[in-house]
mmCIF file of C-alpha atoms in Angstrom:
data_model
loop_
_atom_site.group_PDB
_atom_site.id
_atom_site.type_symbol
_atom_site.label_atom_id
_atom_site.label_comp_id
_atom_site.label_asym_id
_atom_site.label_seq_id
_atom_site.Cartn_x
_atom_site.Cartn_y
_atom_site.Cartn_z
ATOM 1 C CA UNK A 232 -34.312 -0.123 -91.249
ATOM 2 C CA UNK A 233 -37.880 0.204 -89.861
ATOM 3 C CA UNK A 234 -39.547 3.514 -88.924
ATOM 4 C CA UNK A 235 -39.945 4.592 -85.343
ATOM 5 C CA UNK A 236 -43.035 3.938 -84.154
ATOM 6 C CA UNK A 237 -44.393 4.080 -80.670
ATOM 7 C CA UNK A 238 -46.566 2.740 -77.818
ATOM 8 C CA UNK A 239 -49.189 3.796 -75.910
ATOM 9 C CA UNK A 240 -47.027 4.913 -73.626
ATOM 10 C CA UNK A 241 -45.572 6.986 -75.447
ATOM 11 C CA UNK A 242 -42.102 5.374 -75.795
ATOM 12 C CA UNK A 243 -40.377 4.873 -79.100
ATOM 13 C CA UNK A 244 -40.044 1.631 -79.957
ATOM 14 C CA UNK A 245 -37.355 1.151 -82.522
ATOM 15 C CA UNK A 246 -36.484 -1.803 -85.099
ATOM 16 C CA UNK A 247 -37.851 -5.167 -83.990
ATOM 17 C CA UNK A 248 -40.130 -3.314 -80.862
ATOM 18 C CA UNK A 249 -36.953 -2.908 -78.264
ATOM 19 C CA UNK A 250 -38.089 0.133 -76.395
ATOM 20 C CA UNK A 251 -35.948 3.649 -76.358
ATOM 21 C CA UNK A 252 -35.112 4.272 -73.119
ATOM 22 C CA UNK A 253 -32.209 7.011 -71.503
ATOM 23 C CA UNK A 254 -30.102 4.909 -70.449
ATOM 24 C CA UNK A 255 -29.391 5.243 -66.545
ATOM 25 C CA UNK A 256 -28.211 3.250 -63.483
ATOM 26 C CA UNK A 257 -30.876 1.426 -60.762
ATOM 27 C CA UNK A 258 -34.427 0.343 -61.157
ATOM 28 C CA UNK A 259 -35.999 2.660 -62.601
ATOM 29 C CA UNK A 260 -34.663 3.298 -65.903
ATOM 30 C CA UNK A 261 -35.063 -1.130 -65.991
ATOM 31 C CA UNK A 262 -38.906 -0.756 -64.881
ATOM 32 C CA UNK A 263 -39.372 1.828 -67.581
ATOM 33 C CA UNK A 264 -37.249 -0.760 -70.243
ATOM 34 C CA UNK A 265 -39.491 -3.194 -69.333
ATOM 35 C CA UNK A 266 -43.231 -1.479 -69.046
ATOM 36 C CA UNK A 267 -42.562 0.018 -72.727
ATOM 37 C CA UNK A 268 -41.493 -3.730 -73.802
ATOM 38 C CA UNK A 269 -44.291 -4.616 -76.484
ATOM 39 C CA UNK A 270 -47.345 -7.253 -75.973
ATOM 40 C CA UNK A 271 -45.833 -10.383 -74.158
ATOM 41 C CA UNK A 272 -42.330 -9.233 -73.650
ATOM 42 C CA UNK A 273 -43.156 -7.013 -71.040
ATOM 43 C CA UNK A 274 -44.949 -10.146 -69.056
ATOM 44 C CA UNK A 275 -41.339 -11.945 -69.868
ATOM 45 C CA UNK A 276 -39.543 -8.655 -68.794
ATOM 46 C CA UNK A 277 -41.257 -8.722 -65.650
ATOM 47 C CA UNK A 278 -40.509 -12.766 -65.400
ATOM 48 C CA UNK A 279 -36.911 -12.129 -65.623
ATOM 49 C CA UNK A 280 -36.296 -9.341 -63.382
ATOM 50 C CA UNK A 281 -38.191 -10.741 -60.588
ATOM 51 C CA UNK A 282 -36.042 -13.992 -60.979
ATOM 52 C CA UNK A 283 -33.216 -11.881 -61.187
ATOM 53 C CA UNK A 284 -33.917 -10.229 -57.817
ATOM 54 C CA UNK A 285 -34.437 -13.466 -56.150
ATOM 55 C CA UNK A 286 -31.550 -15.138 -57.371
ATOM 56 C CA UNK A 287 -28.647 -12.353 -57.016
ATOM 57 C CA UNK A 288 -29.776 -9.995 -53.764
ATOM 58 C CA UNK A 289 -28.919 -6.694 -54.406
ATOM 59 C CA UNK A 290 -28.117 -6.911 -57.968
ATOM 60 C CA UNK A 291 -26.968 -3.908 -59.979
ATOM 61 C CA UNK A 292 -29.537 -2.354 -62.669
ATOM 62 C CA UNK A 293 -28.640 -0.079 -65.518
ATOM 63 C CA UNK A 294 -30.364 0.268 -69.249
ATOM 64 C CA UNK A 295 -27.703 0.930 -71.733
ATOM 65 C CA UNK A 296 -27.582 1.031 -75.387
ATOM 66 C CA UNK A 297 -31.730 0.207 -75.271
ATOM 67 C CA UNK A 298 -31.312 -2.691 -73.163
ATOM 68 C CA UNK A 299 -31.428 -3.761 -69.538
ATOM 69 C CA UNK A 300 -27.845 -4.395 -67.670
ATOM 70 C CA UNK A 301 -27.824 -6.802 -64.551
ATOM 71 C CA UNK A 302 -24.351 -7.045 -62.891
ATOM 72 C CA UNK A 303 -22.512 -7.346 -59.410
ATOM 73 C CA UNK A 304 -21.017 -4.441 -57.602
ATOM 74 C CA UNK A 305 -17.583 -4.335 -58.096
ATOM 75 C CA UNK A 306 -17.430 -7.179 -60.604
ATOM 76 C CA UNK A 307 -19.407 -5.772 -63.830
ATOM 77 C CA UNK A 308 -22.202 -7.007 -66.000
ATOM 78 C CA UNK A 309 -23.185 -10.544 -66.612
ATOM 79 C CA UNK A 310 -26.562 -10.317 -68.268
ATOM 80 C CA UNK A 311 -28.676 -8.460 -70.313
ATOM 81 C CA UNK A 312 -31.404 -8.655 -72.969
ATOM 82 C CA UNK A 313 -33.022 -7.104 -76.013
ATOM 83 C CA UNK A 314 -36.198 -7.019 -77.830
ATOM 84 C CA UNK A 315 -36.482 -8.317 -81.301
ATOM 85 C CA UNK A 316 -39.378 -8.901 -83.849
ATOM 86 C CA UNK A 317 -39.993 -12.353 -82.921
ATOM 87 C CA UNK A 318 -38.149 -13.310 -79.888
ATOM 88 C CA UNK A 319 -35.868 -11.864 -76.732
ATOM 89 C CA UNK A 320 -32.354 -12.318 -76.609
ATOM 90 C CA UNK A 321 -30.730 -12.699 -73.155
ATOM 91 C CA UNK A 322 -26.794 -12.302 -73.430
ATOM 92 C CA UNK A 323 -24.734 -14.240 -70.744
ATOM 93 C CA UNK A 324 -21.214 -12.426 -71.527
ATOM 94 C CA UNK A 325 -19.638 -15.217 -69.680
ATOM 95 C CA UNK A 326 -21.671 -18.294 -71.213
ATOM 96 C CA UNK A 327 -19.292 -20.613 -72.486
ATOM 97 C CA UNK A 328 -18.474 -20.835 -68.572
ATOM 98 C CA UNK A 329 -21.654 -21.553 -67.889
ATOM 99 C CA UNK A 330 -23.274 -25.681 -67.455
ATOM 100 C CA UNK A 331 -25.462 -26.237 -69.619
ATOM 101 C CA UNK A 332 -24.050 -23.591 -71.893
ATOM 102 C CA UNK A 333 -26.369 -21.550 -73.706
ATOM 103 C CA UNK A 334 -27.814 -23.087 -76.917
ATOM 104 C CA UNK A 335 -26.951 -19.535 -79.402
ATOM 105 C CA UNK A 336 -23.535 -18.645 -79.812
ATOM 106 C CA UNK A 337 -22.164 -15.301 -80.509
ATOM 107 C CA UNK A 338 -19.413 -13.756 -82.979
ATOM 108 C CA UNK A 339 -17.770 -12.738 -79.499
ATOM 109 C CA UNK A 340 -15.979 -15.575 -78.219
ATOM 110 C CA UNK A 341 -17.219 -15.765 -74.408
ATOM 111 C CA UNK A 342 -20.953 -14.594 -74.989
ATOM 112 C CA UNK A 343 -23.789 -17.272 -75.519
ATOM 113 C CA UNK A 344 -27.571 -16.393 -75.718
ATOM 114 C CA UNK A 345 -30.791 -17.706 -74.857
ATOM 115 C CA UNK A 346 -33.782 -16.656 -77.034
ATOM 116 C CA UNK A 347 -37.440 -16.694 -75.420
ATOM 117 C CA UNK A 348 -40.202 -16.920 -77.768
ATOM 118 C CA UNK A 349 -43.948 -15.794 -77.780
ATOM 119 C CA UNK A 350 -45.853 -19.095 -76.152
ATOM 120 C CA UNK A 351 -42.400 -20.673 -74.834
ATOM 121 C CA UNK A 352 -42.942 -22.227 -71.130
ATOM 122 C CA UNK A 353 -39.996 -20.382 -69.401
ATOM 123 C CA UNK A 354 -37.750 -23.159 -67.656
ATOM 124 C CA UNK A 355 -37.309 -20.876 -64.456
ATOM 125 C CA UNK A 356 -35.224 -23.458 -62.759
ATOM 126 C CA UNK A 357 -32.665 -23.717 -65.359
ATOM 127 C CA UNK A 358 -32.845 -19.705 -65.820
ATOM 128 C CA UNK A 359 -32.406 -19.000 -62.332
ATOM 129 C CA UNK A 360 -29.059 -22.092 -62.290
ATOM 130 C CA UNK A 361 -27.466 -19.790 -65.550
ATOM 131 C CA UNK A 362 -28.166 -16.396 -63.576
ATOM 132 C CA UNK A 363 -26.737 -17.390 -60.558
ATOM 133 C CA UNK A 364 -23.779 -19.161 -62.337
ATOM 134 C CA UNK A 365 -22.839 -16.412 -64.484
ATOM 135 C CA UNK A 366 -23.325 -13.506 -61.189
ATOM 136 C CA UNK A 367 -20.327 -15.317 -59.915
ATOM 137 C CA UNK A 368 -17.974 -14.798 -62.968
ATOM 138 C CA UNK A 369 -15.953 -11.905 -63.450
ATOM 139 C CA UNK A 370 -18.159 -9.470 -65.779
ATOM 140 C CA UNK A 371 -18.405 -7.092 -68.319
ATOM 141 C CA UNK A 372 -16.757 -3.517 -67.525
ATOM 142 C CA UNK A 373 -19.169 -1.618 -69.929
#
């Protein structure tokens, strides 16, 4: 496993860059997640969370184990995301449900990922059709 290290904001940033954050319910603890993101995954961070705004209204925040939660009151998680070396992993825990379904599959049998790369054109259209499919699935009770 990598050493800690941290960034200039003082955050730790632990194996592959994902930011330490307490984790904690709303929009802050999320802001802070994504601010401490490293180089261009904070500018994706951003991307995302602005897109997820627009397309679920009122959408539920919360960073837990190091990463960002996104769900609907009442019906529980359907997205979050991580920071690795090379890439970012969003995790739709209802993918297989979703069209297209998401190109990475998981070891759980629901869950699909996307990965977004350094340099990648974001395809905010087809983001934004995946977001607001999966916020209408029964989610995650974490």
């Amino acid at each position: 496993m990598a050493d800690k290290t941290t960034n200039a904001e003082g955050v730790v940033l632990l194996s592959g860059g994902n930011p330490q954050i307490a984790k904690g319910e709303g929009d802050a603890p999320v802001k802070a997640y994504i601010a401490a993101m490293p180089g261009w995954k904070s500018d994706i961070g951003r991307k995302l969370d602005a897109l997820i705004e627009k397309t679920v209204p009122g959408v539920r925040k919360a960073v837990k184990w190091n990463s960002p939660f996104y769900g609907v009151e009442g019906k529980g998680w359907f997205l979050s995301y991580h920071c690795f070396a090379k890439y970012i992993k969003l995790t739709f825990f209802r993918g297989t449900s979703l069209d297209p379904v998401p190109p990475v599959s998981s070891k759980t049998n629901e869950t699909r990922y996307f990965h977004i790369h350094e340099g990648e054109a974001l395809d905010e259209r087809q983001l934004a059709a995946w977001i607001s499919q999966a916020s209408a699935l029964p989610g995650e009770r974490l």
